[in-house]
Short mmCIF file of N, CA and C in Angstrom, two decimals:
data_model
loop_
_atom_site.label_atom_id
_atom_site.label_comp_id
_atom_site.label_asym_id
_atom_site.label_seq_id
_atom_site.Cartn_x
_atom_site.Cartn_y
_atom_site.Cartn_z
N MET A 1 24.43 -17.22 56.83
CA MET A 1 24.36 -16.42 55.62
C MET A 1 22.97 -16.49 55.00
N VAL A 2 22.40 -17.68 54.90
CA VAL A 2 21.07 -17.83 54.33
C VAL A 2 20.05 -17.11 55.19
N THR A 3 20.21 -17.16 56.49
CA THR A 3 19.30 -16.49 57.39
C THR A 3 19.37 -14.98 57.21
N ARG A 4 20.57 -14.45 57.04
CA ARG A 4 20.74 -13.02 56.83
C ARG A 4 20.09 -12.58 55.51
N LEU A 5 20.28 -13.37 54.45
CA LEU A 5 19.68 -13.06 53.15
C LEU A 5 18.15 -13.06 53.27
N PHE A 6 17.62 -14.07 53.94
CA PHE A 6 16.19 -14.15 54.14
C PHE A 6 15.69 -12.96 54.95
N TYR A 7 16.45 -12.57 55.96
CA TYR A 7 16.10 -11.41 56.78
C TYR A 7 16.05 -10.13 55.95
N LEU A 8 17.04 -9.92 55.04
CA LEU A 8 17.09 -8.71 54.23
C LEU A 8 15.90 -8.64 53.26
N ILE A 9 15.54 -9.78 52.71
CA ILE A 9 14.40 -9.81 51.78
C ILE A 9 13.11 -9.49 52.53
N ILE A 10 12.92 -10.10 53.69
CA ILE A 10 11.72 -9.87 54.48
C ILE A 10 11.69 -8.43 54.97
N LYS A 11 12.80 -7.91 55.39
CA LYS A 11 12.88 -6.56 55.92
C LYS A 11 12.49 -5.55 54.83
N GLY A 12 12.96 -5.75 53.58
CA GLY A 12 12.61 -4.86 52.49
C GLY A 12 11.12 -4.92 52.17
N CYS A 13 10.51 -6.08 52.28
CA CYS A 13 9.08 -6.23 51.99
C CYS A 13 8.22 -5.65 53.10
N GLU A 14 8.68 -5.70 54.34
CA GLU A 14 7.91 -5.19 55.46
C GLU A 14 7.77 -3.67 55.41
N LYS A 15 8.73 -2.98 54.85
CA LYS A 15 8.67 -1.53 54.82
C LYS A 15 7.80 -1.02 53.68
N GLY A 16 7.22 -1.91 52.89
CA GLY A 16 6.35 -1.48 51.80
C GLY A 16 7.09 -1.31 50.48
N THR A 17 8.37 -1.58 50.48
CA THR A 17 9.13 -1.48 49.23
C THR A 17 9.38 -2.89 48.71
N THR A 18 9.36 -3.02 47.40
CA THR A 18 9.60 -4.34 46.83
C THR A 18 11.03 -4.48 46.34
N ARG A 19 11.78 -3.40 46.35
CA ARG A 19 13.16 -3.45 45.88
C ARG A 19 14.10 -3.74 47.04
N THR A 20 15.02 -4.60 46.81
CA THR A 20 16.07 -4.86 47.78
C THR A 20 17.39 -4.57 47.09
N ARG A 21 18.45 -4.75 47.81
CA ARG A 21 19.74 -4.47 47.21
C ARG A 21 20.10 -5.48 46.14
N PHE A 22 19.37 -6.58 46.04
CA PHE A 22 19.63 -7.61 45.05
C PHE A 22 18.89 -7.37 43.74
N SER A 23 17.97 -6.42 43.72
CA SER A 23 17.18 -6.19 42.50
C SER A 23 17.51 -4.86 41.84
N LYS A 24 18.62 -4.24 42.19
CA LYS A 24 19.01 -3.00 41.54
C LYS A 24 19.38 -3.29 40.09
N GLY A 25 18.90 -2.45 39.17
CA GLY A 25 19.20 -2.62 37.75
C GLY A 25 18.25 -3.56 37.03
N GLN A 26 17.28 -4.07 37.74
CA GLN A 26 16.34 -5.02 37.14
C GLN A 26 15.53 -4.36 36.02
N ALA A 27 15.11 -3.15 36.21
CA ALA A 27 14.30 -2.46 35.20
C ALA A 27 15.10 -2.23 33.92
N ILE A 28 16.36 -1.89 34.04
CA ILE A 28 17.19 -1.66 32.86
C ILE A 28 17.38 -2.95 32.08
N VAL A 29 17.59 -4.05 32.78
CA VAL A 29 17.76 -5.34 32.11
C VAL A 29 16.47 -5.74 31.39
N GLU A 30 15.34 -5.60 32.06
CA GLU A 30 14.06 -5.94 31.44
C GLU A 30 13.78 -5.05 30.23
N PHE A 31 14.07 -3.77 30.36
CA PHE A 31 13.87 -2.84 29.24
C PHE A 31 14.76 -3.21 28.05
N SER A 32 16.00 -3.56 28.33
CA SER A 32 16.91 -3.91 27.23
C SER A 32 16.52 -5.24 26.58
N LEU A 33 15.84 -6.11 27.28
CA LEU A 33 15.37 -7.35 26.69
C LEU A 33 14.11 -7.13 25.83
N ILE A 34 13.27 -6.22 26.22
CA ILE A 34 12.00 -5.98 25.52
C ILE A 34 12.16 -5.00 24.37
N LEU A 35 13.10 -4.08 24.45
CA LEU A 35 13.24 -3.01 23.45
C LEU A 35 13.37 -3.52 22.01
N PRO A 36 14.21 -4.50 21.69
CA PRO A 36 14.29 -4.95 20.29
C PRO A 36 12.96 -5.48 19.75
N PHE A 37 12.22 -6.20 20.57
CA PHE A 37 10.93 -6.72 20.12
C PHE A 37 9.91 -5.61 19.91
N MET A 38 9.94 -4.62 20.78
CA MET A 38 9.02 -3.48 20.62
C MET A 38 9.36 -2.68 19.36
N LEU A 39 10.64 -2.44 19.11
CA LEU A 39 11.04 -1.73 17.90
C LEU A 39 10.67 -2.50 16.65
N LEU A 40 10.83 -3.81 16.67
CA LEU A 40 10.46 -4.64 15.53
C LEU A 40 8.95 -4.63 15.31
N LEU A 41 8.19 -4.66 16.37
CA LEU A 41 6.73 -4.62 16.26
C LEU A 41 6.26 -3.27 15.71
N ILE A 42 6.78 -2.20 16.24
CA ILE A 42 6.40 -0.86 15.76
C ILE A 42 6.90 -0.64 14.34
N GLY A 43 8.13 -1.03 14.06
CA GLY A 43 8.69 -0.89 12.72
C GLY A 43 7.93 -1.71 11.70
N GLY A 44 7.50 -2.92 12.08
CA GLY A 44 6.70 -3.76 11.18
C GLY A 44 5.36 -3.12 10.87
N ALA A 45 4.74 -2.53 11.87
CA ALA A 45 3.46 -1.85 11.65
C ALA A 45 3.64 -0.66 10.72
N VAL A 46 4.72 0.08 10.90
CA VAL A 46 5.01 1.22 10.02
C VAL A 46 5.27 0.74 8.60
N ASP A 47 6.06 -0.33 8.46
CA ASP A 47 6.37 -0.87 7.13
C ASP A 47 5.11 -1.32 6.40
N PHE A 48 4.25 -2.06 7.08
CA PHE A 48 3.02 -2.52 6.43
C PHE A 48 2.08 -1.35 6.13
N GLY A 49 2.09 -0.33 6.96
CA GLY A 49 1.28 0.86 6.67
C GLY A 49 1.77 1.58 5.43
N ILE A 50 3.08 1.72 5.28
CA ILE A 50 3.63 2.37 4.08
C ILE A 50 3.39 1.50 2.85
N ALA A 51 3.48 0.17 3.00
CA ALA A 51 3.20 -0.73 1.87
C ALA A 51 1.73 -0.59 1.44
N PHE A 52 0.83 -0.48 2.40
CA PHE A 52 -0.59 -0.28 2.07
C PHE A 52 -0.79 1.05 1.36
N PHE A 53 -0.12 2.09 1.82
CA PHE A 53 -0.20 3.40 1.18
C PHE A 53 0.31 3.32 -0.26
N THR A 54 1.44 2.65 -0.46
CA THR A 54 2.01 2.49 -1.80
C THR A 54 1.04 1.76 -2.71
N SER A 55 0.43 0.72 -2.21
CA SER A 55 -0.56 -0.03 -2.98
C SER A 55 -1.76 0.84 -3.34
N HIS A 56 -2.20 1.64 -2.41
CA HIS A 56 -3.35 2.53 -2.63
C HIS A 56 -3.05 3.58 -3.71
N VAL A 57 -1.87 4.17 -3.66
CA VAL A 57 -1.48 5.17 -4.67
C VAL A 57 -1.36 4.51 -6.04
N ALA A 58 -0.81 3.30 -6.09
CA ALA A 58 -0.69 2.59 -7.36
C ALA A 58 -2.06 2.26 -7.94
N GLN A 59 -3.01 1.89 -7.09
CA GLN A 59 -4.37 1.59 -7.58
C GLN A 59 -5.03 2.85 -8.12
N ASN A 60 -4.87 3.97 -7.45
CA ASN A 60 -5.45 5.23 -7.94
C ASN A 60 -4.81 5.66 -9.26
N ALA A 61 -3.50 5.45 -9.39
CA ALA A 61 -2.83 5.78 -10.64
C ALA A 61 -3.31 4.89 -11.78
N ALA A 62 -3.54 3.61 -11.50
CA ALA A 62 -4.06 2.70 -12.52
C ALA A 62 -5.47 3.11 -12.94
N ARG A 63 -6.26 3.56 -12.00
CA ARG A 63 -7.61 4.02 -12.31
C ARG A 63 -7.58 5.27 -13.19
N GLU A 64 -6.69 6.20 -12.87
CA GLU A 64 -6.55 7.40 -13.70
C GLU A 64 -6.06 7.05 -15.10
N GLY A 65 -5.11 6.12 -15.19
CA GLY A 65 -4.62 5.69 -16.49
C GLY A 65 -5.69 5.02 -17.32
N ALA A 66 -6.52 4.20 -16.69
CA ALA A 66 -7.61 3.54 -17.41
C ALA A 66 -8.64 4.56 -17.87
N ARG A 67 -8.89 5.56 -17.06
CA ARG A 67 -9.86 6.59 -17.44
C ARG A 67 -9.37 7.35 -18.68
N ILE A 68 -8.09 7.65 -18.74
CA ILE A 68 -7.53 8.31 -19.92
C ILE A 68 -7.54 7.35 -21.11
N ALA A 69 -7.20 6.09 -20.88
CA ALA A 69 -7.10 5.11 -21.97
C ALA A 69 -8.43 4.89 -22.68
N VAL A 70 -9.53 4.89 -21.93
CA VAL A 70 -10.83 4.62 -22.57
C VAL A 70 -11.33 5.80 -23.38
N THR A 71 -10.75 6.96 -23.19
CA THR A 71 -11.20 8.13 -23.95
C THR A 71 -10.29 8.46 -25.14
N LEU A 72 -9.17 7.74 -25.29
CA LEU A 72 -8.24 8.02 -26.38
C LEU A 72 -8.69 7.34 -27.67
N THR A 73 -8.49 8.02 -28.77
CA THR A 73 -8.73 7.38 -30.06
C THR A 73 -7.47 6.66 -30.50
N LEU A 74 -7.62 5.58 -31.22
CA LEU A 74 -6.49 4.79 -31.70
C LEU A 74 -5.55 4.38 -30.58
N LEU A 75 -6.09 3.72 -29.61
CA LEU A 75 -5.30 3.26 -28.46
C LEU A 75 -4.54 2.00 -28.84
N GLY A 76 -3.23 2.00 -28.62
CA GLY A 76 -2.41 0.83 -28.88
C GLY A 76 -1.94 0.19 -27.59
N GLU A 77 -1.30 -0.96 -27.73
CA GLU A 77 -0.80 -1.65 -26.55
C GLU A 77 0.37 -0.87 -25.96
N ASN A 78 0.39 -0.74 -24.64
CA ASN A 78 1.42 0.01 -23.90
C ASN A 78 1.59 1.42 -24.46
N ASP A 79 0.48 2.09 -24.62
CA ASP A 79 0.45 3.45 -25.18
C ASP A 79 1.21 4.41 -24.28
N GLU A 80 2.04 5.24 -24.88
CA GLU A 80 2.86 6.19 -24.12
C GLU A 80 2.01 7.25 -23.42
N ARG A 81 0.87 7.61 -23.99
CA ARG A 81 0.00 8.61 -23.36
C ARG A 81 -0.56 8.10 -22.04
N VAL A 82 -0.88 6.82 -21.99
CA VAL A 82 -1.38 6.21 -20.75
C VAL A 82 -0.25 6.14 -19.72
N SER A 83 0.93 5.70 -20.15
CA SER A 83 2.08 5.60 -19.23
C SER A 83 2.44 6.96 -18.64
N THR A 84 2.40 7.99 -19.48
CA THR A 84 2.73 9.34 -19.00
C THR A 84 1.72 9.80 -17.95
N THR A 85 0.44 9.53 -18.19
CA THR A 85 -0.59 9.93 -17.23
C THR A 85 -0.41 9.21 -15.90
N VAL A 86 -0.13 7.92 -15.97
CA VAL A 86 0.05 7.14 -14.74
C VAL A 86 1.28 7.62 -13.98
N LYS A 87 2.36 7.85 -14.68
CA LYS A 87 3.60 8.28 -14.02
C LYS A 87 3.47 9.68 -13.41
N GLN A 88 2.57 10.50 -13.95
CA GLN A 88 2.33 11.81 -13.34
C GLN A 88 1.58 11.67 -12.03
N LYS A 89 0.79 10.62 -11.87
CA LYS A 89 0.02 10.40 -10.64
C LYS A 89 0.83 9.72 -9.55
N ILE A 90 1.93 9.07 -9.93
CA ILE A 90 2.77 8.40 -8.94
C ILE A 90 3.92 9.33 -8.57
N PRO A 91 4.12 9.60 -7.29
CA PRO A 91 5.22 10.47 -6.87
C PRO A 91 6.58 9.90 -7.26
N ASP A 92 7.52 10.77 -7.56
CA ASP A 92 8.86 10.35 -7.93
C ASP A 92 9.73 10.26 -6.68
N VAL A 93 9.47 9.24 -5.88
CA VAL A 93 10.23 9.01 -4.65
C VAL A 93 10.67 7.55 -4.60
N TYR A 94 11.46 7.21 -3.60
CA TYR A 94 12.03 5.88 -3.46
C TYR A 94 10.97 4.78 -3.43
N LEU A 95 9.83 5.05 -2.83
CA LEU A 95 8.78 4.03 -2.71
C LEU A 95 8.28 3.55 -4.07
N PHE A 96 8.30 4.41 -5.07
CA PHE A 96 7.72 4.09 -6.37
C PHE A 96 8.77 4.03 -7.48
N SER A 97 9.99 3.68 -7.16
CA SER A 97 11.07 3.79 -8.14
C SER A 97 11.04 2.72 -9.22
N ASP A 98 10.51 1.55 -8.96
CA ASP A 98 10.59 0.47 -9.94
C ASP A 98 9.23 -0.01 -10.44
N PHE A 99 8.28 0.87 -10.56
CA PHE A 99 6.96 0.51 -11.05
C PHE A 99 6.91 0.60 -12.56
N THR A 100 6.27 -0.39 -13.20
CA THR A 100 6.09 -0.38 -14.65
C THR A 100 4.61 -0.33 -14.98
N VAL A 101 4.29 0.29 -16.11
CA VAL A 101 2.91 0.48 -16.52
C VAL A 101 2.69 -0.21 -17.85
N SER A 102 1.59 -0.93 -17.98
CA SER A 102 1.22 -1.53 -19.26
C SER A 102 -0.29 -1.42 -19.44
N ASN A 103 -0.72 -1.38 -20.69
CA ASN A 103 -2.16 -1.37 -20.96
C ASN A 103 -2.45 -2.27 -22.16
N THR A 104 -3.66 -2.81 -22.17
CA THR A 104 -4.10 -3.64 -23.28
C THR A 104 -5.12 -2.86 -24.09
N PRO A 105 -5.02 -2.89 -25.42
CA PRO A 105 -6.01 -2.21 -26.25
C PRO A 105 -7.29 -3.04 -26.31
N PRO A 106 -8.38 -2.47 -26.81
CA PRO A 106 -9.61 -3.25 -26.95
C PRO A 106 -9.38 -4.42 -27.91
N ALA A 107 -10.02 -5.54 -27.61
CA ALA A 107 -9.79 -6.77 -28.38
C ALA A 107 -10.42 -6.73 -29.77
N GLY A 108 -11.48 -6.02 -29.95
CA GLY A 108 -12.16 -6.01 -31.25
C GLY A 108 -12.85 -4.69 -31.52
N THR A 109 -13.72 -4.71 -32.50
CA THR A 109 -14.42 -3.47 -32.87
C THR A 109 -15.87 -3.49 -32.43
N THR A 110 -16.27 -4.47 -31.64
CA THR A 110 -17.65 -4.50 -31.17
C THR A 110 -17.81 -3.60 -29.95
N CYS A 111 -19.02 -3.18 -29.72
CA CYS A 111 -19.30 -2.30 -28.60
C CYS A 111 -19.13 -3.04 -27.28
N GLY A 112 -18.51 -2.42 -26.31
CA GLY A 112 -18.35 -3.00 -24.98
C GLY A 112 -17.01 -3.65 -24.73
N GLU A 113 -16.04 -3.49 -25.62
CA GLU A 113 -14.71 -4.04 -25.38
C GLU A 113 -14.06 -3.30 -24.21
N GLU A 114 -13.12 -3.96 -23.57
CA GLU A 114 -12.52 -3.41 -22.36
C GLU A 114 -11.04 -3.10 -22.53
N VAL A 115 -10.60 -2.11 -21.77
CA VAL A 115 -9.20 -1.72 -21.71
C VAL A 115 -8.72 -1.96 -20.28
N THR A 116 -7.56 -2.56 -20.14
CA THR A 116 -7.00 -2.83 -18.81
C THR A 116 -5.65 -2.13 -18.68
N VAL A 117 -5.48 -1.40 -17.59
CA VAL A 117 -4.21 -0.76 -17.26
C VAL A 117 -3.66 -1.46 -16.03
N THR A 118 -2.41 -1.92 -16.12
CA THR A 118 -1.77 -2.67 -15.04
C THR A 118 -0.49 -1.96 -14.60
N ILE A 119 -0.32 -1.86 -13.29
CA ILE A 119 0.90 -1.31 -12.70
C ILE A 119 1.54 -2.41 -11.87
N GLN A 120 2.82 -2.68 -12.11
CA GLN A 120 3.53 -3.69 -11.35
C GLN A 120 4.81 -3.10 -10.76
N GLY A 121 5.12 -3.55 -9.58
CA GLY A 121 6.32 -3.08 -8.92
C GLY A 121 6.48 -3.81 -7.59
N SER A 122 7.31 -3.28 -6.73
CA SER A 122 7.48 -3.89 -5.43
C SER A 122 7.79 -2.81 -4.39
N TYR A 123 7.40 -3.10 -3.17
CA TYR A 123 7.71 -2.23 -2.04
C TYR A 123 8.87 -2.85 -1.28
N ASN A 124 9.92 -2.10 -1.05
CA ASN A 124 11.10 -2.58 -0.32
C ASN A 124 10.96 -2.24 1.16
N PHE A 125 10.92 -3.28 1.98
CA PHE A 125 10.77 -3.08 3.42
C PHE A 125 11.99 -2.38 4.01
N THR A 126 11.76 -1.62 5.07
CA THR A 126 12.83 -0.95 5.77
C THR A 126 13.15 -1.67 7.08
N PHE A 127 12.18 -1.75 7.97
CA PHE A 127 12.40 -2.35 9.28
C PHE A 127 12.38 -3.87 9.24
N LEU A 128 11.55 -4.44 8.39
CA LEU A 128 11.41 -5.90 8.38
C LEU A 128 12.52 -6.62 7.64
N ARG A 129 13.51 -5.88 7.14
CA ARG A 129 14.69 -6.52 6.56
C ARG A 129 15.46 -7.30 7.63
N ILE A 130 15.31 -6.88 8.86
CA ILE A 130 15.97 -7.56 9.97
C ILE A 130 15.50 -9.01 10.06
N MET A 131 14.23 -9.25 9.74
CA MET A 131 13.67 -10.59 9.80
C MET A 131 13.80 -11.33 8.48
N GLY A 132 14.41 -10.72 7.48
CA GLY A 132 14.61 -11.39 6.21
C GLY A 132 13.59 -11.05 5.14
N LEU A 133 12.60 -10.21 5.44
CA LEU A 133 11.62 -9.79 4.44
C LEU A 133 12.21 -8.60 3.68
N THR A 134 12.47 -8.77 2.40
CA THR A 134 13.12 -7.70 1.65
C THR A 134 12.12 -6.87 0.85
N SER A 135 11.17 -7.53 0.18
CA SER A 135 10.25 -6.76 -0.64
C SER A 135 8.89 -7.45 -0.72
N LEU A 136 7.91 -6.66 -1.09
CA LEU A 136 6.54 -7.13 -1.26
C LEU A 136 6.10 -6.78 -2.68
N PRO A 137 5.84 -7.79 -3.54
CA PRO A 137 5.43 -7.46 -4.91
C PRO A 137 4.02 -6.87 -4.92
N LEU A 138 3.86 -5.81 -5.70
CA LEU A 138 2.56 -5.14 -5.83
C LEU A 138 2.15 -5.15 -7.29
N SER A 139 0.92 -5.50 -7.55
CA SER A 139 0.38 -5.46 -8.90
C SER A 139 -1.06 -4.98 -8.80
N ARG A 140 -1.36 -3.89 -9.44
CA ARG A 140 -2.70 -3.32 -9.42
C ARG A 140 -3.17 -3.10 -10.85
N SER A 141 -4.43 -3.39 -11.10
CA SER A 141 -4.96 -3.18 -12.44
C SER A 141 -6.39 -2.66 -12.37
N THR A 142 -6.77 -1.96 -13.42
CA THR A 142 -8.12 -1.42 -13.54
C THR A 142 -8.61 -1.71 -14.95
N THR A 143 -9.84 -2.17 -15.05
CA THR A 143 -10.46 -2.46 -16.33
C THR A 143 -11.69 -1.57 -16.50
N MET A 144 -11.78 -0.91 -17.68
CA MET A 144 -12.93 -0.07 -18.00
C MET A 144 -13.36 -0.32 -19.44
N ARG A 145 -14.61 0.02 -19.74
CA ARG A 145 -15.15 -0.16 -21.08
C ARG A 145 -14.63 0.93 -22.00
N TYR A 146 -14.15 0.52 -23.18
CA TYR A 146 -13.61 1.46 -24.16
C TYR A 146 -14.74 2.28 -24.77
N GLU A 147 -14.58 3.60 -24.84
CA GLU A 147 -15.65 4.49 -25.24
C GLU A 147 -15.52 5.05 -26.67
N HIS A 148 -14.40 4.82 -27.34
CA HIS A 148 -14.18 5.44 -28.65
C HIS A 148 -14.18 4.43 -29.79
N GLN A 149 -15.17 3.57 -29.83
CA GLN A 149 -15.29 2.64 -30.93
C GLN A 149 -16.34 3.16 -31.91
N ALA A 150 -16.09 2.94 -33.16
CA ALA A 150 -16.99 3.48 -34.20
C ALA A 150 -18.40 2.91 -34.06
N VAL A 151 -18.52 1.69 -33.62
CA VAL A 151 -19.84 1.05 -33.50
C VAL A 151 -20.65 1.68 -32.36
N CYS A 152 -19.97 2.12 -31.32
CA CYS A 152 -20.66 2.60 -30.13
C CYS A 152 -21.12 4.04 -30.27
N THR A 153 -20.66 4.80 -31.24
CA THR A 153 -21.01 6.22 -31.33
C THR A 153 -22.26 6.46 -32.11
#
């Protein structure tokens, strides 16, 4: 029996083929073993790409909010005009559903005081939930010099 098995293996190799009757289905088994890892790798790359995009949009919205905040007269803490501007720049989709906006007014009446607009939220992973990663906290802020102070005009 061992001699016959050895003969069949050698015979298959002599004809230039590497497949014998004992290796049928090998490709399907290997593919089914590798597929979950490949999907997780590709899904993870997609998830981190979308998280980077979300972070980028939040940073641009914070910059727009700060630009509006420094030009407003009588700016207060967490001003609704700044929040409205920021929320107009952030798309109303699932990725940005739980973002909050806050701003700090200038600290004093001297020239050169700063205004900071902060956006906080989190990105909820889609593919990486399989590995236990549920969300990535995102916090973006922009600081600009306040332009509407009586001393500076």
